[in-house]
Coordinates of C-alpha atoms in Angstrom, one line a residue:
Chain A
M1043 CA -3.3 15.9 22.8
S1044 CA -1.1 17.4 25.3
A1045 CA 1.9 19.6 24.2
E1046 CA 4.5 17.7 26.3
A1047 CA 4.3 14.2 25.0
T1048 CA 7.6 14.5 23.7
E1049 CA 8.5 16.0 27.0
K1050 CA 7.4 13.8 29.8
K1051 CA 10.1 11.7 32.0
A1052 CA 7.7 8.5 31.9
P1053 CA 6.5 6.3 28.9
V1054 CA 3.1 7.5 27.5
I1055 CA 1.0 5.2 26.2
K1056 CA -1.1 5.7 23.0
F1057 CA -3.3 5.0 20.3
L1058 CA -1.9 6.0 17.1
A1059 CA -1.8 5.9 13.8
G1060 CA 1.8 5.9 11.7
N1061 CA 1.4 9.0 10.5
E1062 CA 1.0 10.4 14.2
A1063 CA 3.5 8.0 15.6
C1064 CA 6.2 9.8 12.6
M1065 CA 5.2 13.1 14.0
E1066 CA 6.0 12.6 17.9
G1067 CA 9.4 11.0 16.9
A1068 CA 10.5 13.9 14.7
L1069 CA 9.5 15.8 17.6
A1070 CA 11.4 13.6 20.0
A1071 CA 14.2 13.9 17.8
G1072 CA 14.3 17.4 18.2
C1073 CA 12.7 18.5 15.0
R1074 CA 11.5 21.9 15.2
F1075 CA 10.7 23.2 12.0
F1076 CA 8.5 21.7 9.1
A1077 CA 7.7 22.8 5.8
G1078 CA 5.1 21.0 4.0
Y1079 CA 2.7 20.7 1.2
P1080 CA -0.3 18.5 2.4
I1081 CA -0.8 15.6 0.1
S1082 CA -3.1 12.4 0.8
P1083 CA -1.4 9.7 2.6
S1084 CA 0.8 11.8 4.8
S1085 CA -1.4 14.6 5.4
E1086 CA -1.9 13.9 8.6
I1087 CA 2.0 14.7 9.4
A1088 CA 1.6 18.2 8.7
E1089 CA -1.8 18.2 10.2
K1090 CA -0.5 17.4 13.5
M1091 CA 2.9 19.3 13.4
S1092 CA 0.9 22.5 12.5
G1093 CA -0.7 22.4 16.1
R1094 CA 2.2 21.1 18.0
L1095 CA 5.2 22.8 16.8
P1096 CA 4.4 26.2 18.0
K1097 CA 3.8 24.9 21.4
L1098 CA 7.2 23.5 21.3
G1099 CA 8.7 26.8 19.7
G1100 CA 9.2 25.5 16.8
K1101 CA 8.1 26.7 13.1
F1102 CA 5.4 24.9 10.9
I1103 CA 5.0 26.6 7.5
Q1104 CA 2.6 25.4 4.6
M1105 CA 4.3 26.3 1.7
E1106 CA 3.1 27.1 -1.5
D1107 CA 4.1 23.8 -3.2
E1108 CA 6.7 20.7 -2.4
I1109 CA 9.7 22.6 -4.3
A1110 CA 9.2 25.4 -2.0
S1111 CA 9.0 23.0 0.8
M1112 CA 12.5 21.1 0.2
G1113 CA 14.1 24.6 -0.2
A1114 CA 12.6 26.0 3.1
I1115 CA 13.8 22.9 5.3
I1116 CA 17.5 23.3 4.1
G1117 CA 17.5 26.9 4.6
A1118 CA 16.2 25.9 8.3
S1119 CA 18.5 23.3 8.9
L1120 CA 21.3 25.3 7.8
A1121 CA 20.6 28.0 10.8
G1122 CA 20.8 25.1 12.8
A1123 CA 17.0 23.9 13.0
K1124 CA 16.4 20.2 12.9
S1125 CA 13.8 20.0 9.9
M1126 CA 11.7 17.8 7.7
T1127 CA 8.9 17.6 5.5
A1128 CA 6.7 15.2 4.7
T1129 CA 5.0 13.9 1.2
S1130 CA 3.8 11.5 -1.2
G1131 CA 5.3 10.4 -4.8
P1132 CA 3.6 13.6 -6.7
G1133 CA 5.3 15.4 -4.3
F1134 CA 8.7 13.6 -3.6
S1135 CA 8.9 13.8 -7.3
L1136 CA 9.2 17.8 -7.2
M1137 CA 11.6 17.8 -4.3
Q1138 CA 14.0 15.7 -5.9
E1139 CA 16.2 18.4 -7.6
N1140 CA 16.7 20.1 -4.0
I1141 CA 17.2 16.6 -2.3
G1142 CA 20.3 16.4 -4.4
Y1143 CA 21.3 19.8 -3.6
A1144 CA 20.7 19.0 0.4
M1145 CA 23.5 15.7 -0.5
M1146 CA 25.7 18.0 -2.2
A1147 CA 25.6 21.1 -0.1
E1148 CA 25.5 18.0 3.0
V1149 CA 22.6 19.8 4.7
P1150 CA 20.9 17.6 7.5
C1151 CA 17.1 17.0 6.9
V1152 CA 14.3 14.3 6.7
V1153 CA 12.0 13.7 3.9
V1154 CA 8.7 11.4 5.0
N1155 CA 7.7 9.9 1.7
V1156 CA 4.2 8.1 2.7
M1157 CA 4.2 6.1 -0.8
R1158 CA 1.1 6.0 -3.0
G1159 CA 0.7 4.6 -6.7
G1160 CA 2.2 6.6 -9.5
P1161 CA 3.5 7.2 -12.0
S1162 CA 2.0 11.0 -11.5
T1163 CA -1.0 11.5 -9.0
G1164 CA -1.8 7.9 -9.4
N1165 CA -3.9 6.3 -6.2
P1166 CA -3.8 8.9 -3.7
T1167 CA -5.4 6.9 -0.8
G1168 CA -4.2 3.4 -1.8
P1169 CA -1.0 1.1 -0.7
S1170 CA 2.2 1.4 -2.5
Q1171 CA 5.7 0.7 -2.8
S1172 CA 6.4 2.0 -5.8
D1173 CA 8.8 4.9 -4.7
V1174 CA 11.7 2.1 -3.9
M1175 CA 13.9 3.0 -6.6
Q1176 CA 13.2 7.1 -6.3
C1177 CA 14.2 7.0 -2.6
R1178 CA 17.5 5.6 -3.8
W1179 CA 17.8 7.1 -7.2
G1180 CA 15.4 10.2 -7.3
T1181 CA 17.6 13.1 -7.9
H1182 CA 20.6 12.9 -10.6
G1183 CA 24.3 12.1 -9.9
D1184 CA 26.1 10.0 -8.0
H1185 CA 24.7 10.0 -3.5
P1186 CA 24.5 8.6 -1.0
A1187 CA 21.4 7.5 0.5
I1188 CA 20.0 6.2 3.3
V1189 CA 16.3 5.2 3.5
L1190 CA 14.4 3.3 6.3
S1191 CA 11.3 1.7 6.3
P1192 CA 9.0 0.8 9.2
N1193 CA 6.4 -1.5 9.5
S1194 CA 4.7 -1.2 12.6
I1195 CA 3.5 2.1 14.9
R1196 CA 6.2 1.8 17.4
E1197 CA 8.8 1.3 14.5
A1198 CA 7.5 4.5 12.8
F1199 CA 8.3 6.5 15.7
D1200 CA 11.9 4.7 16.3
T1201 CA 13.0 5.1 12.7
T1202 CA 11.8 8.7 12.5
V1203 CA 14.3 9.3 15.2
Q1204 CA 16.8 7.3 13.5
C1205 CA 16.2 9.3 10.2
F1206 CA 17.1 12.5 12.5
N1207 CA 20.2 11.0 13.8
F1208 CA 21.5 9.6 10.7
A1209 CA 20.6 13.1 9.0
E1210 CA 22.8 15.0 11.7
Q1211 CA 25.7 12.4 11.7
F1212 CA 26.2 12.3 7.9
R1213 CA 25.3 15.5 6.9
T1214 CA 22.9 14.2 4.4
C1215 CA 19.2 14.0 3.7
V1216 CA 17.7 11.0 4.7
V1217 CA 14.4 9.6 3.7
L1218 CA 11.5 8.0 5.5
A1219 CA 9.7 5.2 3.1
M1220 CA 6.1 4.5 4.7
D1221 CA 3.3 3.0 3.0
E1222 CA 0.1 3.9 3.4
I1223 CA -0.7 1.0 5.8
V1224 CA 1.7 1.9 8.3
A1225 CA 1.1 5.3 7.8
H1226 CA -2.8 5.1 8.4
M1227 CA -3.2 1.9 10.4
R1228 CA -3.4 2.6 14.2
E1229 CA -2.1 0.8 17.2
K1230 CA -1.1 0.8 20.8
I1231 CA 2.6 2.7 21.0
V1232 CA 4.3 3.1 24.0
I1233 CA 6.3 6.2 23.4
P1234 CA 9.4 6.3 25.5
A1235 CA 10.5 8.3 28.3
K1236 CA 13.1 11.3 26.9
E1237 CA 16.0 9.9 28.6
D1238 CA 15.4 6.3 26.7
I1239 CA 15.5 8.1 23.3
K1240 CA 19.4 8.5 21.8
I1241 CA 19.4 11.8 20.3
V1242 CA 22.5 12.5 17.9
N1243 CA 22.9 15.7 17.0
R1244 CA 25.4 17.3 14.0
K1245 CA 29.5 17.7 15.2
K1246 CA 30.7 21.2 15.3
P1247 CA 33.6 22.4 14.7
N1248 CA 35.7 23.7 17.3
L1249 CA 36.5 27.3 16.5
K1250 CA 36.8 30.7 18.1
P1251 CA 35.3 34.0 16.1
G1252 CA 37.8 34.9 13.7
D1253 CA 39.7 31.6 13.2
P1254 CA 39.5 30.3 9.6
Y1255 CA 36.5 27.9 8.8
K1256 CA 36.5 25.3 5.8
P1257 CA 32.8 24.4 5.8
Y1258 CA 33.6 21.4 3.6
E1259 CA 37.0 20.5 4.8
A1260 CA 36.6 16.3 6.7
D1261 CA 38.5 14.5 8.8
A1262 CA 39.0 11.1 8.5
S1263 CA 35.4 10.3 9.2
L1264 CA 34.7 12.1 5.9
I1265 CA 32.0 14.3 7.8
P1266 CA 32.8 17.8 7.8
P1267 CA 31.9 19.0 11.4
M1268 CA 29.3 21.7 10.5
M1269 CA 28.9 25.2 11.8
N1270 CA 25.0 26.9 11.9
F1271 CA 24.4 29.8 10.2
G1272 CA 24.1 32.6 12.2
E1273 CA 27.0 31.9 14.5
G1274 CA 29.7 33.7 13.7
F1275 CA 30.8 32.3 10.5
R1276 CA 29.7 33.1 6.9
Y1277 CA 30.4 30.4 4.4
H1278 CA 28.9 29.4 1.0
V1279 CA 26.9 27.0 0.1
T1280 CA 25.7 25.6 -3.3
G1281 CA 25.0 22.8 -5.6
L1282 CA 28.1 23.4 -7.7
D1283 CA 30.7 20.9 -7.3
H1284 CA 33.0 23.2 -4.9
D1285 CA 36.1 22.5 -2.7
A1286 CA 36.5 22.6 1.1
T1287 CA 36.0 26.5 1.5
G1288 CA 32.3 26.2 -0.5
F1289 CA 33.1 28.0 -3.5
P1290 CA 32.6 26.4 -6.5
S1291 CA 35.5 24.5 -8.3
G1292 CA 35.4 22.7 -11.4
A1293 CA 39.3 21.7 -10.9
P1294 CA 39.0 17.7 -12.0
D1295 CA 40.8 16.9 -8.6
N1296 CA 38.5 18.8 -6.3
Q1297 CA 35.4 17.5 -8.0
E1298 CA 37.0 13.6 -7.9
I1299 CA 37.3 14.1 -4.3
L1300 CA 34.2 15.3 -3.6
H1301 CA 31.9 13.0 -5.3
R1302 CA 34.0 10.1 -3.6
R1303 CA 34.0 12.0 -0.4
L1304 CA 30.1 12.2 -0.8
V1305 CA 29.2 8.7 -1.6
D1306 CA 31.9 7.1 0.7
K1307 CA 31.3 9.1 4.4
V1308 CA 27.8 6.9 4.3
E1309 CA 29.3 3.7 2.7
M1310 CA 32.1 3.3 5.2
H1311 CA 30.4 3.8 8.2
K1312 CA 27.0 1.7 6.6
D1313 CA 27.4 -1.2 9.3
E1314 CA 26.0 1.5 11.7
L1315 CA 23.1 2.1 9.5
F1316 CA 22.0 -1.3 9.2
L1317 CA 18.3 -2.4 10.8
F1318 CA 16.9 -5.5 10.0
E1319 CA 15.0 -8.2 11.6
N1320 CA 15.4 -12.1 11.1
H1321 CA 12.6 -14.3 11.9
R1322 CA 13.3 -17.9 11.7
T1323 CA 15.8 -17.5 8.8
E1324 CA 18.4 -20.1 11.0
D1325 CA 17.3 -22.6 9.0
A1326 CA 15.0 -21.3 6.4
E1327 CA 15.0 -23.4 2.9
V1328 CA 12.2 -20.5 1.7
L1329 CA 13.3 -17.2 2.6
V1330 CA 11.2 -13.9 2.2
V1331 CA 12.3 -10.6 1.6
A1332 CA 9.8 -8.3 2.7
Y1333 CA 9.6 -4.9 4.0
G1334 CA 6.8 -2.4 4.9
S1335 CA 3.3 -3.3 5.9
T1336 CA 4.3 -5.8 3.2
S1337 CA 6.6 -7.9 5.9
R1338 CA 3.2 -8.5 8.6
S1339 CA 1.5 -10.3 5.4
A1340 CA 5.1 -12.0 5.1
K1341 CA 5.1 -12.9 8.6
R1342 CA 1.8 -14.7 8.5
A1343 CA 2.7 -16.4 5.3
V1344 CA 5.9 -17.8 7.0
E1345 CA 3.8 -18.9 10.2
E1346 CA 1.8 -20.9 8.1
A1347 CA 4.0 -22.3 5.6
R1348 CA 5.9 -23.6 8.8
A1349 CA 2.4 -25.3 10.4
Q1350 CA 2.6 -27.2 7.2
G1351 CA 6.3 -28.2 7.8
I1352 CA 8.0 -26.0 5.3
K1353 CA 11.0 -24.5 6.4
A1354 CA 10.3 -21.3 5.6
G1355 CA 11.6 -17.3 7.1
L1356 CA 11.8 -13.7 6.7
F1357 CA 14.4 -11.3 6.4
R1358 CA 13.5 -7.7 7.0
P1359 CA 15.1 -5.0 5.9
I1360 CA 14.2 -1.8 7.5
T1361 CA 16.9 0.2 6.4
L1362 CA 16.6 -0.3 2.7
F1363 CA 19.6 1.5 1.7
P1364 CA 22.0 1.2 2.7
I1365 CA 21.2 -2.4 1.1
P1366 CA 22.3 -5.0 4.0
E1367 CA 23.7 -7.0 1.6
K1368 CA 25.5 -9.0 3.6
Q1369 CA 22.7 -10.0 6.2
I1370 CA 20.0 -11.1 3.2
A1371 CA 23.0 -13.3 2.0
L1372 CA 23.3 -14.8 5.4
A1373 CA 19.8 -15.2 5.8
A1374 CA 19.3 -16.8 2.1
S1375 CA 22.3 -19.3 3.3
H1376 CA 20.2 -22.1 3.3
A1377 CA 17.8 -21.1 1.2
K1378 CA 16.5 -23.0 -2.3
K1379 CA 14.4 -20.5 -2.7
V1380 CA 13.5 -16.9 -2.3
V1381 CA 10.5 -14.8 -2.2
V1382 CA 10.0 -10.9 -2.5
P1383 CA 6.5 -9.9 -2.0
E1384 CA 6.3 -6.1 -2.7
M1385 CA 3.5 -3.5 -3.8
N1386 CA 5.3 -2.7 -6.9
L1387 CA 6.6 -4.5 -9.9
G1388 CA 9.9 -5.9 -8.5
Q1389 CA 12.1 -2.9 -7.5
Y1390 CA 14.0 -4.3 -4.7
R1391 CA 13.3 -7.9 -6.1
L1392 CA 16.2 -7.0 -8.7
E1393 CA 18.6 -5.7 -5.5
V1394 CA 18.0 -9.1 -3.9
E1395 CA 18.8 -11.3 -7.5
R1396 CA 21.9 -9.0 -7.9
I1397 CA 22.9 -9.6 -4.3
L1398 CA 22.3 -13.5 -4.5
G1399 CA 23.2 -14.4 -7.9
P1400 CA 22.0 -16.8 -10.6
A1401 CA 22.3 -19.9 -7.7
V1402 CA 19.3 -19.0 -6.0
P1403 CA 15.7 -19.1 -7.8
V1404 CA 14.1 -15.3 -6.6
V1405 CA 10.4 -15.4 -7.3
G1406 CA 8.4 -12.1 -7.3
V1407 CA 5.0 -11.3 -5.7
H1408 CA 4.2 -8.4 -6.9
R1409 CA 0.7 -5.9 -6.7
V1410 CA -0.1 -3.1 -7.9
N1411 CA -3.6 -2.6 -7.3
G1412 CA -3.9 -0.3 -4.4
E1413 CA -4.5 -3.2 -2.1
P1414 CA -2.4 -4.9 0.2
I1415 CA -0.8 -8.4 -0.7
A1416 CA -2.5 -11.0 1.3
P1417 CA -0.5 -13.7 3.3
S1418 CA -2.2 -16.1 1.4
L1419 CA -0.7 -15.0 -2.0
I1420 CA 2.8 -14.8 -0.3
L1421 CA 1.9 -18.5 0.9
S1422 CA 1.0 -19.7 -2.4
A1423 CA 4.8 -18.4 -3.7
I1424 CA 6.0 -20.2 -0.7
V1425 CA 4.5 -23.4 -1.3
G1426 CA 4.5 -23.5 -5.1
G1427 CA 6.8 -25.3 -6.9
Chain B
M791 CA -12.1 -15.7 22.4
S792 CA -10.3 -17.1 19.8
K793 CA -7.1 -15.9 19.1
R794 CA -7.8 -13.4 16.5
Y795 CA -11.1 -11.9 15.8
E796 CA -11.5 -9.9 12.7
I797 CA -14.3 -6.9 12.3
R798 CA -15.1 -5.3 9.0
L799 CA -17.1 -2.3 9.3
A800 CA -18.5 -0.8 5.9
G801 CA -20.6 2.0 4.4
L802 CA -19.9 5.3 3.3
G803 CA -18.0 8.1 4.3
G804 CA -19.5 10.4 6.3
Q805 CA -20.8 7.5 8.7
G806 CA -18.5 7.4 11.1
L807 CA -17.0 4.1 10.4
V808 CA -13.1 4.9 10.5
L809 CA -14.0 6.5 14.2
A810 CA -16.0 3.5 15.1
G811 CA -13.0 1.3 14.1
V812 CA -10.5 4.0 16.2
I813 CA -12.8 3.5 19.2
L814 CA -13.5 -0.1 19.0
A815 CA -9.6 -1.2 18.7
E816 CA -8.8 1.6 21.5
A817 CA -11.3 -0.2 23.8
A818 CA -9.4 -3.4 23.3
S819 CA -5.9 -2.4 23.4
I820 CA -5.7 0.4 25.8
F821 CA -8.6 -0.2 28.3
E822 CA -8.7 -3.9 28.2
N823 CA -4.6 -4.7 27.2
K824 CA -5.2 -6.7 24.0
N825 CA -3.5 -6.5 21.4
A826 CA -5.7 -4.3 18.3
V827 CA -5.3 -3.2 15.1
Q828 CA -7.2 -0.6 13.3
S829 CA -7.1 0.3 9.5
Q830 CA -9.3 1.4 6.4
S831 CA -9.9 2.4 3.3
Y832 CA -11.5 4.9 1.5
G833 CA -11.5 6.9 -1.8
P834 CA -10.2 10.3 -2.3
E835 CA -13.8 12.2 -1.1
S836 CA -13.9 13.3 2.3
R837 CA -17.8 12.1 2.5
G838 CA -20.2 9.9 0.2
G839 CA -17.2 7.4 -1.3
A840 CA -17.1 4.2 -0.4
S841 CA -15.8 3.4 3.4
K842 CA -14.2 0.7 5.3
S843 CA -13.1 0.0 8.9
E844 CA -11.1 -3.3 9.9
V845 CA -10.5 -4.2 13.2
I846 CA -8.5 -7.2 14.4
I847 CA -8.5 -8.0 18.3
S848 CA -6.0 -10.5 19.6
D849 CA -4.5 -12.1 22.3
E850 CA -1.4 -12.5 20.1
E851 CA 0.8 -10.3 18.5
I852 CA -0.9 -9.1 15.0
D853 CA 1.0 -9.6 12.0
Y854 CA -1.3 -8.8 9.0
P855 CA -3.5 -6.1 9.8
K856 CA -6.3 -6.7 7.8
A857 CA -9.0 -9.0 7.6
T858 CA -9.0 -12.5 6.0
H859 CA -11.6 -14.4 7.8
I860 CA -13.7 -12.1 9.0
D861 CA -15.7 -12.3 12.5
L862 CA -18.1 -9.8 12.2
L863 CA -19.6 -7.7 9.5
L864 CA -21.3 -4.2 9.5
C865 CA -22.8 -2.9 7.2
L866 CA -24.6 0.6 6.5
T867 CA -24.8 0.3 2.5
D868 CA -26.7 -1.9 0.2
A869 CA -23.6 -1.3 -1.7
A870 CA -21.2 -2.4 1.0
A871 CA -23.6 -5.4 1.6
E872 CA -23.4 -6.6 -2.1
K873 CA -19.6 -5.7 -2.2
Y874 CA -18.3 -7.6 1.1
L875 CA -21.0 -10.2 2.5
K876 CA -19.1 -12.7 -0.3
D877 CA -15.5 -12.2 1.3
C878 CA -17.1 -13.6 4.6
P879 CA -17.5 -17.2 5.6
E880 CA -20.3 -18.7 7.1
T881 CA -19.2 -18.3 10.8
A882 CA -19.6 -15.0 10.3
L883 CA -22.2 -12.6 12.4
V884 CA -23.7 -9.8 9.8
I885 CA -25.3 -6.9 11.0
A886 CA -27.1 -4.2 8.6
D887 CA -28.6 -1.3 8.8
S888 CA -32.3 -2.5 8.0
D889 CA -33.7 0.4 6.1
L890 CA -30.1 1.1 4.1
V891 CA -29.9 -2.9 3.2
P892 CA -33.1 -3.8 1.6
S893 CA -31.3 -6.9 0.5
A894 CA -31.8 -10.1 2.0
I895 CA -28.9 -11.3 4.3
P896 CA -28.1 -15.0 3.0
E897 CA -29.7 -17.7 5.4
K898 CA -26.2 -19.1 5.8
Y899 CA -25.2 -16.4 8.3
R900 CA -26.0 -15.5 11.6
S901 CA -27.4 -11.7 10.8
V902 CA -29.5 -8.8 12.4
K903 CA -31.1 -6.0 11.0
A904 CA -31.7 -2.9 12.8
P905 CA -32.4 0.6 12.3
I906 CA -29.2 1.6 13.3
T907 CA -29.2 5.0 11.5
R908 CA -33.2 5.8 12.3
L909 CA -32.6 5.0 16.0
A910 CA -29.5 7.4 15.8
R911 CA -31.8 9.8 14.6
E912 CA -35.1 9.6 16.4
T913 CA -34.4 7.6 19.1
V914 CA -31.1 9.5 20.4
G915 CA -31.6 12.7 18.2
K916 CA -28.6 13.1 16.3
E917 CA -27.8 11.3 13.1
F918 CA -24.3 11.7 13.5
V919 CA -24.2 9.1 16.4
T920 CA -24.9 6.5 14.2
N921 CA -21.8 5.1 14.6
I922 CA -22.0 4.7 18.5
V923 CA -25.1 3.2 18.2
A924 CA -23.6 0.7 15.6
L925 CA -21.1 -0.1 18.4
G926 CA -23.3 -0.3 21.3
L927 CA -25.4 -2.9 19.2
I928 CA -22.0 -4.6 18.5
Q929 CA -21.0 -4.5 22.2
E930 CA -24.1 -6.5 23.6
L931 CA -23.8 -8.9 20.7
T932 CA -20.7 -10.0 20.4
G933 CA -18.8 -9.0 24.0
I934 CA -15.8 -8.6 21.9
V935 CA -14.7 -5.9 24.3
G936 CA -16.5 -4.8 27.7
L937 CA -19.1 -2.1 28.0
P938 CA -16.7 -0.1 30.7
A939 CA -13.8 -0.3 27.8
L940 CA -16.0 1.1 25.2
E941 CA -17.5 3.7 27.2
K942 CA -14.1 5.1 28.0
A943 CA -13.1 4.7 24.6
V944 CA -16.0 6.7 23.3
L945 CA -15.6 9.3 26.1
G946 CA -12.2 9.5 24.9
R947 CA -13.0 10.1 21.3
V948 CA -15.7 12.6 20.6
P949 CA -16.2 15.9 20.7
K950 CA -16.6 18.0 24.5
G951 CA -20.1 18.4 25.3
T952 CA -21.7 15.2 23.2
E953 CA -20.7 13.0 26.2
D954 CA -24.3 12.3 27.4
L955 CA -25.5 12.2 23.9
N956 CA -23.1 9.2 23.1
K957 CA -23.6 7.5 26.2
R958 CA -27.1 7.3 25.1
A959 CA -26.4 6.1 21.5
L960 CA -24.6 3.0 23.1
E961 CA -27.2 2.5 25.7
V962 CA -29.9 2.5 22.3
G963 CA -27.2 0.3 20.6
R964 CA -27.5 -2.1 23.0
E965 CA -31.1 -2.1 23.8
A966 CA -31.6 -2.6 19.8
A967 CA -29.5 -5.9 20.0
H968 CA -32.0 -7.3 22.4
E969 CA -35.2 -6.0 20.4
Y970 CA -33.2 -7.2 16.7
G971 CA -31.1 -9.9 17.6
A972 CA -32.3 -11.6 20.7
H973 CA -31.9 -14.7 18.7
I974 CA -28.1 -14.2 18.5
L975 CA -27.6 -13.3 22.1
S976 CA -30.0 -16.6 23.0
A977 CA -27.5 -18.6 21.1
R978 CA -24.5 -16.8 23.1
G979 CA -26.5 -18.1 26.2

């Protein structure tokens, strides 16, 4: 494989697996540091990165575990490199403490979680969507969460680029939640030319050497501009509650300001974060809400229901968090029933129920057997009373 | 071709079924500009565990990427035949390795039994081209992809230095289609 694919001026056609497309997306977004501990079903991302990054002047490190992997990407990002790691459930669990650190210290980074069954080592090679709530609430404390979930190979590329852009824009840790089917299936992908890929870089303060620098002083955007280590400004980074200087501060006012800002900086910009697809929802009396590979089963089920004369539609959140609440409610505005199929026991269904309230019945189609949810199962839920 | 053609390649890890699926899908999507999706499922073992590779080829956008109405089943183990024949509608074409699948294929299916692995080992000379012999057989029996596309896809995916061996494997597979599957070919016309 050529090392220059992401540098080409013209689009490149390839036949790739989701993990490979994710890796290409990361490189296209400017990722130049990867630290990880390979784990199925995410291993190909690390494998391919280890071959490609050095040729692009980047660094690949296989770490001793996932805790260290997360620490390494935080450090690399503070030094200015766009950084990522990739893992699956058991490794994602280990990363949680440092994911919280990245959010608290506002260090941009991307974590890819290719979901497998759990808890614990679970089912290493089977598909699952059972980490959805861990992606949202895995680390402790109130925190922002930006979580994207692709359903195709091209989208694995695009959402990975988006994850980097959001991480850089919002100075936070962004999660790409893929499932094993998207990670391992292969499709044709047209990788866009470099100039057609929108890249966002972290906002830097406009300072001269010697100017005072308050690393956590935010403007109206609530997102502080970020100076990279090694560029002439010393500052303190901590996971403790801190003030604008970066040094620990337990003053109640400071804590309140910090915690609210960390959440609000994402909340106030969330309309920029919503990626979603509406398929035949305009008159849908039965709405299916599905994401990841399950949405492809759902799309088929919707088509089959339409062929039977049932007005079915699909709302597909690509941005799982923040939840596109208004968009879900709008898609459900004609719905007499909502179906939420997931390869877990109802994690996103609970959110949909919360959003829509008791007026609309919400039916879950949940499978945790390591098999994809077949369209026929979703169709039964659409048709059934 | 019907709108959606579903292929399941089943056997053991190490038989090259995932790669066979990738090559078939690549032939269809990259070299013939159809839509194709390849997916797989396997256990935690790198070889020896049950392995399944699926390819969907379609003129239309492919939503669900897994097989639900199999058009072609390839079985390289008896266990695969036992497990997956029951998923097949009667319209399916079943291809099995005659040495590795001793069970009879039910009469209701159109079926071809050929000593695919033995042909790779003895006629081509290397057992590791079993998957490519199988692809030659599938190509000639079904025409689901054209030979030029398949050959390009094979040559793009196999290790350097094995090109001639793999071309020969395709040829042996296609010859086997005539030797063991004449009944299918004559019905295709």
